[in-house]
Short mmCIF file of C-alpha atoms in Angstrom, two decimals:
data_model
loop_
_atom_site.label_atom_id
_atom_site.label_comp_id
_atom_site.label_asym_id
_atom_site.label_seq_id
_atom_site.Cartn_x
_atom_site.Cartn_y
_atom_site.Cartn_z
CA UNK A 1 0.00 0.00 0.00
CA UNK A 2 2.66 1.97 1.08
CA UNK A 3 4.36 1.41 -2.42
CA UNK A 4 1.65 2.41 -4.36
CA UNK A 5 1.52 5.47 -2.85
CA UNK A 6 4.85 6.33 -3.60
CA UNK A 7 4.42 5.55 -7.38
CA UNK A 8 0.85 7.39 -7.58
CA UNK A 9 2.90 10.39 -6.59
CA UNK A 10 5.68 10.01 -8.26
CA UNK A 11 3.88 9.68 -11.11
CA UNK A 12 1.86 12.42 -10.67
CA UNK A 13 4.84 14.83 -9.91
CA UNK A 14 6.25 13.49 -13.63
CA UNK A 15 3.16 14.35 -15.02
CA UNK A 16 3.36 17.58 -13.72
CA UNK A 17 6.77 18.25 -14.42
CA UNK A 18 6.13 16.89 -18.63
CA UNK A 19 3.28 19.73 -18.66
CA UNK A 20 5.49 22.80 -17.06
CA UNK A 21 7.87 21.44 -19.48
CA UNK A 22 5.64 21.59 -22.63
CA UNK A 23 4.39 25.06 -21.28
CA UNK A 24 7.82 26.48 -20.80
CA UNK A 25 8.98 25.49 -24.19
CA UNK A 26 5.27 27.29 -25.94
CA UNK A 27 6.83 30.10 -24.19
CA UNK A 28 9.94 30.22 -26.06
CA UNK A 29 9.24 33.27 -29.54
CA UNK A 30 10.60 31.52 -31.78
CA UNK A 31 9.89 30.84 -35.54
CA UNK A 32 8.32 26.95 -36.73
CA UNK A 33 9.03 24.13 -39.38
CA UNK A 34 5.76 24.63 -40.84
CA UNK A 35 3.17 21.54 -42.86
CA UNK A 36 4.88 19.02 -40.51
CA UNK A 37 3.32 16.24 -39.54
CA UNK A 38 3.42 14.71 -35.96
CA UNK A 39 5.54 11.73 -36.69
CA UNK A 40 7.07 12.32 -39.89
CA UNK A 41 9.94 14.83 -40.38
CA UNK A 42 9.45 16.86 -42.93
CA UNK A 43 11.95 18.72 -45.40
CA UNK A 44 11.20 22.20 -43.62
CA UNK A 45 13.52 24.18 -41.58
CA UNK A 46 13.79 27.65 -39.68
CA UNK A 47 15.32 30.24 -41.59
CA UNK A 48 18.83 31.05 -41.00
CA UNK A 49 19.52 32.94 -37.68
CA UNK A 50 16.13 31.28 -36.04
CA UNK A 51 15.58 28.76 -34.31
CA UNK A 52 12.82 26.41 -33.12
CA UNK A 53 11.38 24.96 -30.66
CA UNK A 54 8.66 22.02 -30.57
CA UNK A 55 7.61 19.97 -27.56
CA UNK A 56 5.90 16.61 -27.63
CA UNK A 57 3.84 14.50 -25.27
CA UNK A 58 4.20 10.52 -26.27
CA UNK A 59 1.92 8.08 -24.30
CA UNK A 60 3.06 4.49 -25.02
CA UNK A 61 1.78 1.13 -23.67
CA UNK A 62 2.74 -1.81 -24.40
CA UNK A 63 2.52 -5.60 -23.81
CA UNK A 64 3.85 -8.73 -23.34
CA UNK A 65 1.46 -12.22 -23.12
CA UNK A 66 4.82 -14.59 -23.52
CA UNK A 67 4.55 -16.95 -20.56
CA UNK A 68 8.87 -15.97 -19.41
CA UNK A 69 7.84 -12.23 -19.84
CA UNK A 70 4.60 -11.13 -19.05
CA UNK A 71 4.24 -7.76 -18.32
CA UNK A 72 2.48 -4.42 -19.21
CA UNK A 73 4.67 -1.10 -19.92
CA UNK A 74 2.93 2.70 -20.00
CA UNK A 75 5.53 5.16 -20.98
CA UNK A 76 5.03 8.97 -20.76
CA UNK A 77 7.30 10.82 -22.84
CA UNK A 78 8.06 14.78 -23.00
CA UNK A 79 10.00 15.07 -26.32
CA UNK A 80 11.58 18.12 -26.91
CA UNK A 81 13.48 19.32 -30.07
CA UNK A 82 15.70 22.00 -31.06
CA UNK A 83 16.65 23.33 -34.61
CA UNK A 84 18.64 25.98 -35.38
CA UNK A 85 18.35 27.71 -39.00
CA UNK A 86 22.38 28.13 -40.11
CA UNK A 87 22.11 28.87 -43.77
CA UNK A 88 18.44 29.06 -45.70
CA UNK A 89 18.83 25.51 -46.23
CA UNK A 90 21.10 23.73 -43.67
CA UNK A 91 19.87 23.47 -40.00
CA UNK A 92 20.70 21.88 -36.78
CA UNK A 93 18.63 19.85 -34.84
CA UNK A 94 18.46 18.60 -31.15
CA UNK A 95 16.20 16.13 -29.47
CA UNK A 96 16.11 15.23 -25.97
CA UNK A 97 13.10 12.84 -24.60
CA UNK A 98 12.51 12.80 -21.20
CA UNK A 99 10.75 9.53 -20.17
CA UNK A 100 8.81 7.86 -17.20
CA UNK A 101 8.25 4.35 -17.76
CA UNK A 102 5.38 2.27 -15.60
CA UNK A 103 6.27 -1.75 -15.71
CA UNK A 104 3.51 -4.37 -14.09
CA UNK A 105 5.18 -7.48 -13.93
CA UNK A 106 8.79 -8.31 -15.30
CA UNK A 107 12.29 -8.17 -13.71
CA UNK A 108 11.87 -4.15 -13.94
CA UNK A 109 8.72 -4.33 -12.18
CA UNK A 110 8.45 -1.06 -11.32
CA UNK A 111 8.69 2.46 -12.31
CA UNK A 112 11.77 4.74 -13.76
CA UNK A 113 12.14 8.01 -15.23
CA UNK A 114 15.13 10.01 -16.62
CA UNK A 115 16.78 11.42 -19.89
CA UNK A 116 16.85 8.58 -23.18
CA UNK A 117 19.11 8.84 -25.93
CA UNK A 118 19.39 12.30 -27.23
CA UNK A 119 20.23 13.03 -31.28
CA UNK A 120 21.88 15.73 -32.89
CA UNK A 121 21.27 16.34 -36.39
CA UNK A 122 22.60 18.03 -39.84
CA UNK A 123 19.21 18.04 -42.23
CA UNK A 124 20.36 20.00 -45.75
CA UNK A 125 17.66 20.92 -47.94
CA UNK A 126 19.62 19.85 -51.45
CA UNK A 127 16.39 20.67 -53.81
CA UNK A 128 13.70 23.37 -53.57
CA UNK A 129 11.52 24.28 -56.06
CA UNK A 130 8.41 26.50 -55.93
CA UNK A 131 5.89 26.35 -57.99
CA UNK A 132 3.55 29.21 -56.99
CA UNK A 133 2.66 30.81 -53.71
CA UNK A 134 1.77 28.08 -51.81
CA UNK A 135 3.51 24.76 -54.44
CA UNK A 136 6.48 23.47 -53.38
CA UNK A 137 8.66 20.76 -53.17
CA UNK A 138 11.68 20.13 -51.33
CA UNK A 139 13.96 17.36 -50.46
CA UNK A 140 16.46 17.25 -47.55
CA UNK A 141 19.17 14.98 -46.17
CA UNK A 142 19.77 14.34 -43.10
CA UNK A 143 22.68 13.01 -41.16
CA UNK A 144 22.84 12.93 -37.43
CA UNK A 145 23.75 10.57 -34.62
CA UNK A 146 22.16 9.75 -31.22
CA UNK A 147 24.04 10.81 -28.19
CA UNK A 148 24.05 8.46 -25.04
CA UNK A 149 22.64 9.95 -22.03
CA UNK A 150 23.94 7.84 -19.44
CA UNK A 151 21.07 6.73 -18.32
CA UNK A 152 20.96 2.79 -16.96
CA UNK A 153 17.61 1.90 -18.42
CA UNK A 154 16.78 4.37 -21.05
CA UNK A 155 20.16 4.32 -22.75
CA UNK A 156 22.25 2.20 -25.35
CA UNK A 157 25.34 4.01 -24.13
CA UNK A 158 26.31 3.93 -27.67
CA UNK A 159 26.62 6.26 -30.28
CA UNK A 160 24.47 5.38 -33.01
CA UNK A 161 25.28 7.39 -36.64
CA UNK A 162 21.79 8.07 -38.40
CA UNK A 163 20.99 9.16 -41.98
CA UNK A 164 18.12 9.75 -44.27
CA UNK A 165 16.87 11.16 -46.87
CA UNK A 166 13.33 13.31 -46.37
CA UNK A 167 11.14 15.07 -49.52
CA UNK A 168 7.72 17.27 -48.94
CA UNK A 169 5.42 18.11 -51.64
CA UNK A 170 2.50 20.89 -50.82
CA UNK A 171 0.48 21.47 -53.86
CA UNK A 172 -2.80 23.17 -53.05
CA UNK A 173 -4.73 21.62 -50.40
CA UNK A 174 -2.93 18.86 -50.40
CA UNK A 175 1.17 18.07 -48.38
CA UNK A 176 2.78 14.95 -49.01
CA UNK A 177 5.76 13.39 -47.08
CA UNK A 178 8.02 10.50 -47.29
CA UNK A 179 11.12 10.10 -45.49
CA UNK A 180 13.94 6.92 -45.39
CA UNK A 181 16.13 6.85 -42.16
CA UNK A 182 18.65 3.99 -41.28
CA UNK A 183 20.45 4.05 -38.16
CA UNK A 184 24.04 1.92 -37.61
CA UNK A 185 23.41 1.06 -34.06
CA UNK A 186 26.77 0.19 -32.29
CA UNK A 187 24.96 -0.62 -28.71
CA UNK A 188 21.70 -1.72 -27.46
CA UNK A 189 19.78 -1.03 -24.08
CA UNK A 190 19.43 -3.33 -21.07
CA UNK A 191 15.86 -3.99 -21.97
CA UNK A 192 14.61 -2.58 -25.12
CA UNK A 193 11.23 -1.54 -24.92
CA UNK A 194 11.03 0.70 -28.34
CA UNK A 195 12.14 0.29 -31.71
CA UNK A 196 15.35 0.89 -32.60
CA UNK A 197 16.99 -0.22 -28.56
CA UNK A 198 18.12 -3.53 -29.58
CA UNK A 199 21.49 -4.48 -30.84
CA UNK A 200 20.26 -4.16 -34.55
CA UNK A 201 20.78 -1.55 -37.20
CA UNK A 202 17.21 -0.13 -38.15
CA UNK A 203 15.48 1.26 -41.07
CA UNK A 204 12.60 4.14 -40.57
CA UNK A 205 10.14 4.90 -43.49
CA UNK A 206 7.38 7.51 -42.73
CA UNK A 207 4.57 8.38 -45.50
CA UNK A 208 2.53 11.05 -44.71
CA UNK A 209 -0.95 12.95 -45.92
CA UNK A 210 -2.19 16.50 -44.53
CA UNK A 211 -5.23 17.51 -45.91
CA UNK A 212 -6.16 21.17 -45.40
CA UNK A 213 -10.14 20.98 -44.39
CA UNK A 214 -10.27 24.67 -43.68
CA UNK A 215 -9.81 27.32 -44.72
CA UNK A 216 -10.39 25.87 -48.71
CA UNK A 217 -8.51 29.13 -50.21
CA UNK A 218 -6.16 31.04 -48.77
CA UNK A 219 -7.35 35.16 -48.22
CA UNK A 220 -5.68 38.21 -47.44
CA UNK A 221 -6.72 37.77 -44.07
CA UNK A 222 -6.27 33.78 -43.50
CA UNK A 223 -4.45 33.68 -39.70
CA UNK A 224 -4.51 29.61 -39.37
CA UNK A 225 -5.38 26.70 -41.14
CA UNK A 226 -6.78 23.07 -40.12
CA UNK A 227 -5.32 19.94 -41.38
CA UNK A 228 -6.13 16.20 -41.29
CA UNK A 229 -3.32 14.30 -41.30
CA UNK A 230 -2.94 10.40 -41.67
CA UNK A 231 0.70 8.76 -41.47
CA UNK A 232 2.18 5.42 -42.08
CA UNK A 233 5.11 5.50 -39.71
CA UNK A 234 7.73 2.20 -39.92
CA UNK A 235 10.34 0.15 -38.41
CA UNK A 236 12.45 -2.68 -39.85
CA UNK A 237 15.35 -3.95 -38.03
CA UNK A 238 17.94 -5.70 -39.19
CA UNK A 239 17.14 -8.46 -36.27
CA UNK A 240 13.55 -9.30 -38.27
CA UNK A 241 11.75 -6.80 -35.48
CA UNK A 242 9.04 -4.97 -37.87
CA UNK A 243 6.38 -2.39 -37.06
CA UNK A 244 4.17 -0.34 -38.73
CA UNK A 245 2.08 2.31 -37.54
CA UNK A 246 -1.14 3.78 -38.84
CA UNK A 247 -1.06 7.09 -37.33
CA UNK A 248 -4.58 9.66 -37.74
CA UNK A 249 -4.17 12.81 -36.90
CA UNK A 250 -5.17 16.67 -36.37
CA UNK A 251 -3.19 20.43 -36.88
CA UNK A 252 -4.10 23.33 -36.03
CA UNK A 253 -1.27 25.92 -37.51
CA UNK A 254 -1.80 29.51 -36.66
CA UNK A 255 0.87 32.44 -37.96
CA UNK A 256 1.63 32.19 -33.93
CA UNK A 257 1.22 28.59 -32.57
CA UNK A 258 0.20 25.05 -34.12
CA UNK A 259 -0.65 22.29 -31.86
CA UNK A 260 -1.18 18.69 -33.30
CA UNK A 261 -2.33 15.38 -32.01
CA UNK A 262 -1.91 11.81 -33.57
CA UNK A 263 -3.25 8.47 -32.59
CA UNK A 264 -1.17 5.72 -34.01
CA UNK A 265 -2.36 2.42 -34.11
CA UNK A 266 -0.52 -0.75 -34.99
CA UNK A 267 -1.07 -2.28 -38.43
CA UNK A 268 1.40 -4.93 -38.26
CA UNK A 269 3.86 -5.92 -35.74
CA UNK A 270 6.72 -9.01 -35.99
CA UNK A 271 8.58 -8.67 -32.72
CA UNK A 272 10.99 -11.16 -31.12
CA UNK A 273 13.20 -9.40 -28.82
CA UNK A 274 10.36 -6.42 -27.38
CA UNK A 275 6.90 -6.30 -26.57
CA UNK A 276 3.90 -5.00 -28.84
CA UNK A 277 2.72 -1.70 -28.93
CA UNK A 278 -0.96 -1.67 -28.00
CA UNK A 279 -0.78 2.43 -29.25
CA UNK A 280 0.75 5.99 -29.22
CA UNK A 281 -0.81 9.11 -28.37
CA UNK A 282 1.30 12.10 -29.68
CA UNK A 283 0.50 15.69 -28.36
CA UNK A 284 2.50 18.49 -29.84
CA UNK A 285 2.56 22.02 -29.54
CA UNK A 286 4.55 24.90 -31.26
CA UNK A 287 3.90 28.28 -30.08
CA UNK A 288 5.05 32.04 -31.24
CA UNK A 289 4.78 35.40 -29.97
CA UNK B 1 -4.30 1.12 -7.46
CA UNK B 2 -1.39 2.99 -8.54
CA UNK B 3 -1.90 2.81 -12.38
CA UNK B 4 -2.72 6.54 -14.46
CA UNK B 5 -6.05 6.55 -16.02
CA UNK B 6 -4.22 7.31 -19.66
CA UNK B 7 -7.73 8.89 -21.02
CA UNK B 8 -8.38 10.96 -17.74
CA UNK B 9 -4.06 12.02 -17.86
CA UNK B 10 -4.11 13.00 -21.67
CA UNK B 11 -7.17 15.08 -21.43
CA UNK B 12 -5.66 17.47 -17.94
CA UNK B 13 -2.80 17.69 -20.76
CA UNK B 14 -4.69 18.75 -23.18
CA UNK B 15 -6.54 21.05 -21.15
CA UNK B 16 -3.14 22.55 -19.55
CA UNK B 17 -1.34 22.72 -22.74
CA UNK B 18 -4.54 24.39 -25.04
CA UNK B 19 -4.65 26.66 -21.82
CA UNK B 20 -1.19 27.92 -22.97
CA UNK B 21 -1.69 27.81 -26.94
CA UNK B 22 -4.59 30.24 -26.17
CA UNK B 23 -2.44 32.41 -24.71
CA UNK B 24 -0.41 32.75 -27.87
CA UNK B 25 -3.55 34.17 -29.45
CA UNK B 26 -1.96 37.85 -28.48
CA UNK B 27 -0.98 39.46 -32.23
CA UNK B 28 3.15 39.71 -32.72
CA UNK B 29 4.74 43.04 -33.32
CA UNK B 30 5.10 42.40 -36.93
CA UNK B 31 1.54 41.51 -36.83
CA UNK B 32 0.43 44.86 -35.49
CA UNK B 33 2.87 46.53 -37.52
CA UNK B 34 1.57 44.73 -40.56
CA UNK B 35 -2.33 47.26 -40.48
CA UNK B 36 -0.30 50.08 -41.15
CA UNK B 37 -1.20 52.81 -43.71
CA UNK B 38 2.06 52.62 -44.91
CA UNK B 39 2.44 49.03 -45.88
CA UNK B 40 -1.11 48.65 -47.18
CA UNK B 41 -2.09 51.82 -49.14
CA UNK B 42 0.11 51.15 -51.99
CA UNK B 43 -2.17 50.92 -55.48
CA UNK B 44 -1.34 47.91 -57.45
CA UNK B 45 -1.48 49.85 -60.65
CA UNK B 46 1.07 52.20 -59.72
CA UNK B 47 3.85 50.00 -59.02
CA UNK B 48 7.24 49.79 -60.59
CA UNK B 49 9.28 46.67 -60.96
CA UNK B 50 13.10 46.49 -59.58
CA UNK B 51 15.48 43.15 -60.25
CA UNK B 52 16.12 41.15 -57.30
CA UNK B 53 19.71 42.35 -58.00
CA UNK B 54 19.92 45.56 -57.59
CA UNK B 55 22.16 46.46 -54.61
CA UNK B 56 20.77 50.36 -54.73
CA UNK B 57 18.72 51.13 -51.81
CA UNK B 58 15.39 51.66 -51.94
CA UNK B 59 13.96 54.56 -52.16
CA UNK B 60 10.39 54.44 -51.74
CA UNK B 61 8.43 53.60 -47.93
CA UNK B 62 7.03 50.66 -48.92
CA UNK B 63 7.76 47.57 -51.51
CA UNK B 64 5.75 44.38 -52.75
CA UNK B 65 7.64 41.68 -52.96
CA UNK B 66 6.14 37.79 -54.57
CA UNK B 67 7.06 34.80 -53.15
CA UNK B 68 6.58 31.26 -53.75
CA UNK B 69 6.24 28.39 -51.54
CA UNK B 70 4.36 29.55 -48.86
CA UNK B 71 2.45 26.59 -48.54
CA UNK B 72 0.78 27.66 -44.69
CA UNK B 73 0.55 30.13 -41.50
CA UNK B 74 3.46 28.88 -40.19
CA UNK B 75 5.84 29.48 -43.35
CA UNK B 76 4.08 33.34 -43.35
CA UNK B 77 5.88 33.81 -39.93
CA UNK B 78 9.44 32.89 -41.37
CA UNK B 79 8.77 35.70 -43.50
CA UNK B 80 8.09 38.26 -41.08
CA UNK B 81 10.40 37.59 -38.74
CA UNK B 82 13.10 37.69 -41.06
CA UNK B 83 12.38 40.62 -42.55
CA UNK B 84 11.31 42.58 -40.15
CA UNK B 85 14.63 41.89 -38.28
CA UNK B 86 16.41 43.64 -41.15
CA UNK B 87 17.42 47.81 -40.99
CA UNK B 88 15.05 49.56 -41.87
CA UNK B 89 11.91 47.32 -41.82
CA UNK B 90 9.40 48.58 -39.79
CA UNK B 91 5.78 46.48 -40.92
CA UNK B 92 5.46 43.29 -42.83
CA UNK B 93 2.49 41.66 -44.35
CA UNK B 94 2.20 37.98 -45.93
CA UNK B 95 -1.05 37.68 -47.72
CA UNK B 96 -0.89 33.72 -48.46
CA UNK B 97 -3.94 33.93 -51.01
CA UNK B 98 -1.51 35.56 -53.65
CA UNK B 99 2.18 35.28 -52.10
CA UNK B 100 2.45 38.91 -51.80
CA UNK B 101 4.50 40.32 -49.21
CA UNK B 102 3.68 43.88 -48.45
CA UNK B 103 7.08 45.18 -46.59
CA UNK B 104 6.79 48.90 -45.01
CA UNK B 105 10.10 51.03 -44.16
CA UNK B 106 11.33 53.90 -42.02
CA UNK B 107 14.38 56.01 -41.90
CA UNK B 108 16.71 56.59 -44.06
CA UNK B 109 18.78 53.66 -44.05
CA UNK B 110 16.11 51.09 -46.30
CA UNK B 111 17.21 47.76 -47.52
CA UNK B 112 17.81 46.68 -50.90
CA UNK B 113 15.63 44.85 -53.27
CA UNK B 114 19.12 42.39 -53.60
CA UNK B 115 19.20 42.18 -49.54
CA UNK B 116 15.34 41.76 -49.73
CA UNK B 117 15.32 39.07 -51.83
CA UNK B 118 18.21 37.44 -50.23
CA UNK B 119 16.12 37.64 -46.65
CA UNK B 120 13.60 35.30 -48.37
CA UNK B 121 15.71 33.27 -49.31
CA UNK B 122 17.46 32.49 -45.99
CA UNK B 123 13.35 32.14 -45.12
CA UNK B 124 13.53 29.13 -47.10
CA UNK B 125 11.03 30.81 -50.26
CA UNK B 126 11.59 31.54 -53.55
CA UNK B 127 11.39 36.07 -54.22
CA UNK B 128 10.09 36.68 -57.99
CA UNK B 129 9.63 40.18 -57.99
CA UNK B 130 9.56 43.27 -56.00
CA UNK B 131 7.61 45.89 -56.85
CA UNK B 132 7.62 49.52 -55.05
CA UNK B 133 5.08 52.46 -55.97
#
């Protein structure tokens, strides 16, 4: 009894402490990648000089029904990411996730919170063409690397080099993503919960859709826009883990502040060496003054 | 006992954090800026094109300057805060229906239609023309 009390409020201090954090970075005046959807990257920057700021709320659970591993995993995370615009078409990112994790049943039984695996990130826009006002298309690369954080559960303690290749196409109504990623990993975590933890290189491929519902046409006056988004967001590692996530979605993008949220539901999932995903609930907001 | 209610957790998040993305609903400086006479009251029929080149500065208090690839809100407030960081600057309107950006200056030290158009670029957009009245 006296446990549970302990975890209710510890977890309810990290719950607290991922909203403060999400509210202090909305604070932050700062310009936004813009027509980016939740889970995809897209091949948008800040301009040079600016930077941005975007913070994300991940809920996670997941499961395990194998008879040597039973167990159920929540996971809160506050994501928070960093780019800075150093030419018109190279920036640097930064991503740090901050993560409490919730286990019932397991040898981790238990709860634990602390820094993951941060990345830092070169993403070069190589092509850019506009077609009009609004048309566009652009393709970036990105190389980057994730940083250990030291961390004994959330971390690989490994430096893992990452690179990709990302293209966005807005015509109209209408943005289109796709992005390629494959990370070398050179170390795995204790217990990998997520894709990507385990001792296995890894391959991310991310389609995405954003429909603008409203406003139809652009005006003189137009201050935000709504979008419905829908994402395919994958994982194939080169252990035979695969995932693949069907992700819905909503935008709100102001001239100020866009906030998005994404539900993303499993579609297939091959997993020997983690449990499944039962979903992910993605809350994100960017906010300008 | 001790496990979060994940529906009853996401929605005091959402609650806290649309709480604070309210709060941004407070217009920017460049925003503001942007109503001004002199920004707005130029007649399209009266305007001159200048190449994106020219290194002269401008004379006039206001310029109109087409851009493509603003493809939402967001990519508007690249814009604006670019430009109105430079010299000079004092308003800037995006008007995302057309691409026009409607850029309103003070003083005597006013940017060039070259450093203009380089501004956008370093935005991430494509400049076409400038026109001033």
């Amino acid at each position: 009894m006296h446990n549970s009390m302990i975890r209710a409020l510890r977890a309810r201090s990290l719950r607290h402490s991922l909203c403060v954090l999400a509210l202090a970075a909305a604070w932050i005046q700062t310009p936004a990648r813009a027509q980016e959807a939740p889970n995809a990257p897209a091949a948008t920057q800040p301009a040079a000089g600016h930077a941005t700021v975007r913070e994300q709320i991940r809920y996670i659970r997941f499961r395990s029904d194998a008879e040597e591993d039973a167990r159920r995993i929540e996971e809160w995370t506050a994501w928070t990411s960093v780019a800075i615009g150093l030419t018109g078409d190279l920036s640097l990112t930064f991503e740090a996730p901050l993560v409490y994790r919730e286990t019932d049943g397991g040898p981790d039984d238990g709860t634990h919170s602390g820094l993951a695996d941060m990345t830092l990130a070169l993403k070069w826009r190589f092509f850019q063409k506009d077609y009009g006002p609004i048309d566009t298309l652009r393709v970036a690369l990105l190389v980057g690397t994730e940083l250990p954080s030291g961390d004994d559960q959330l971390s690989s303690d490994s430096v893992d080099p990452e690179i990709g290749l990302i293209a966005t196409y807005i015509r109209g109504r209408h943005g289109f993503g796709g992005a390629l990623r494959y990370k070398f990993t050179t170390g795995a975590q204790q217990d990998p919960i997520n894709a990507g933890e385990t001792l296995a290189d890894q391959i991310r491929y991310d389609a995405s859709y954003l429909y603008r519902a409203a406003p139809a046409e652009y005006a003189a006056d137009t201050h935000g826009s709504l979008y419905l988004v829908l994402e395919l967001n994958g994982s194939q590692e080169t252990n035979g883990d695969s995932q693949l996530f069907l992700a819905p979605g909503i935008m709100y993008e102001a001239r100020s502040w866009a906030a998005e949220f994404s539900l993303g539901l499993p579609v297939w999932q091959d997993l020997q060496d983690r449990p499944d995903a039962d979903f992910i609930f993605r809350w994100g907001v960017r906010l300008l003054f | 006992m001790s496990r979060s209610n994940p529906a009853t957790t996401l929605l005091t998040l959402l609650g806290l954090l649309a709480a604070g993305c309210q709060s941004g609903g407070a217009p920017r400086a460049s925003e503001t800026a942007s109503s001004a006479p002199a920004a707005t009251s130029a007649g399209e029929a009266s305007l001159t094109t200048i190449a994106l080149t020219d290194p002269a500065p401008l004379k006039s208090d206001s310029a109109t300057l087409t851009v493509g690839g603003l493809g939402c809100p967001l990519c508007a407030n690249n814009i604006e805060n670019k430009l109105g960081g430079m010299t000079g600057v004092q308003s800037v309107s995006v008007d995302l229906s057309t691409g026009k950006v409607k850029v309103g200056f003070w003083g005597k030290d006013k940017p060039s239609p070259m450093a203009l158009a380089q501004a956008v670029r370093d935005s991430g957009f494509t400049p076409t023309q400038i026109q001033t009245p």
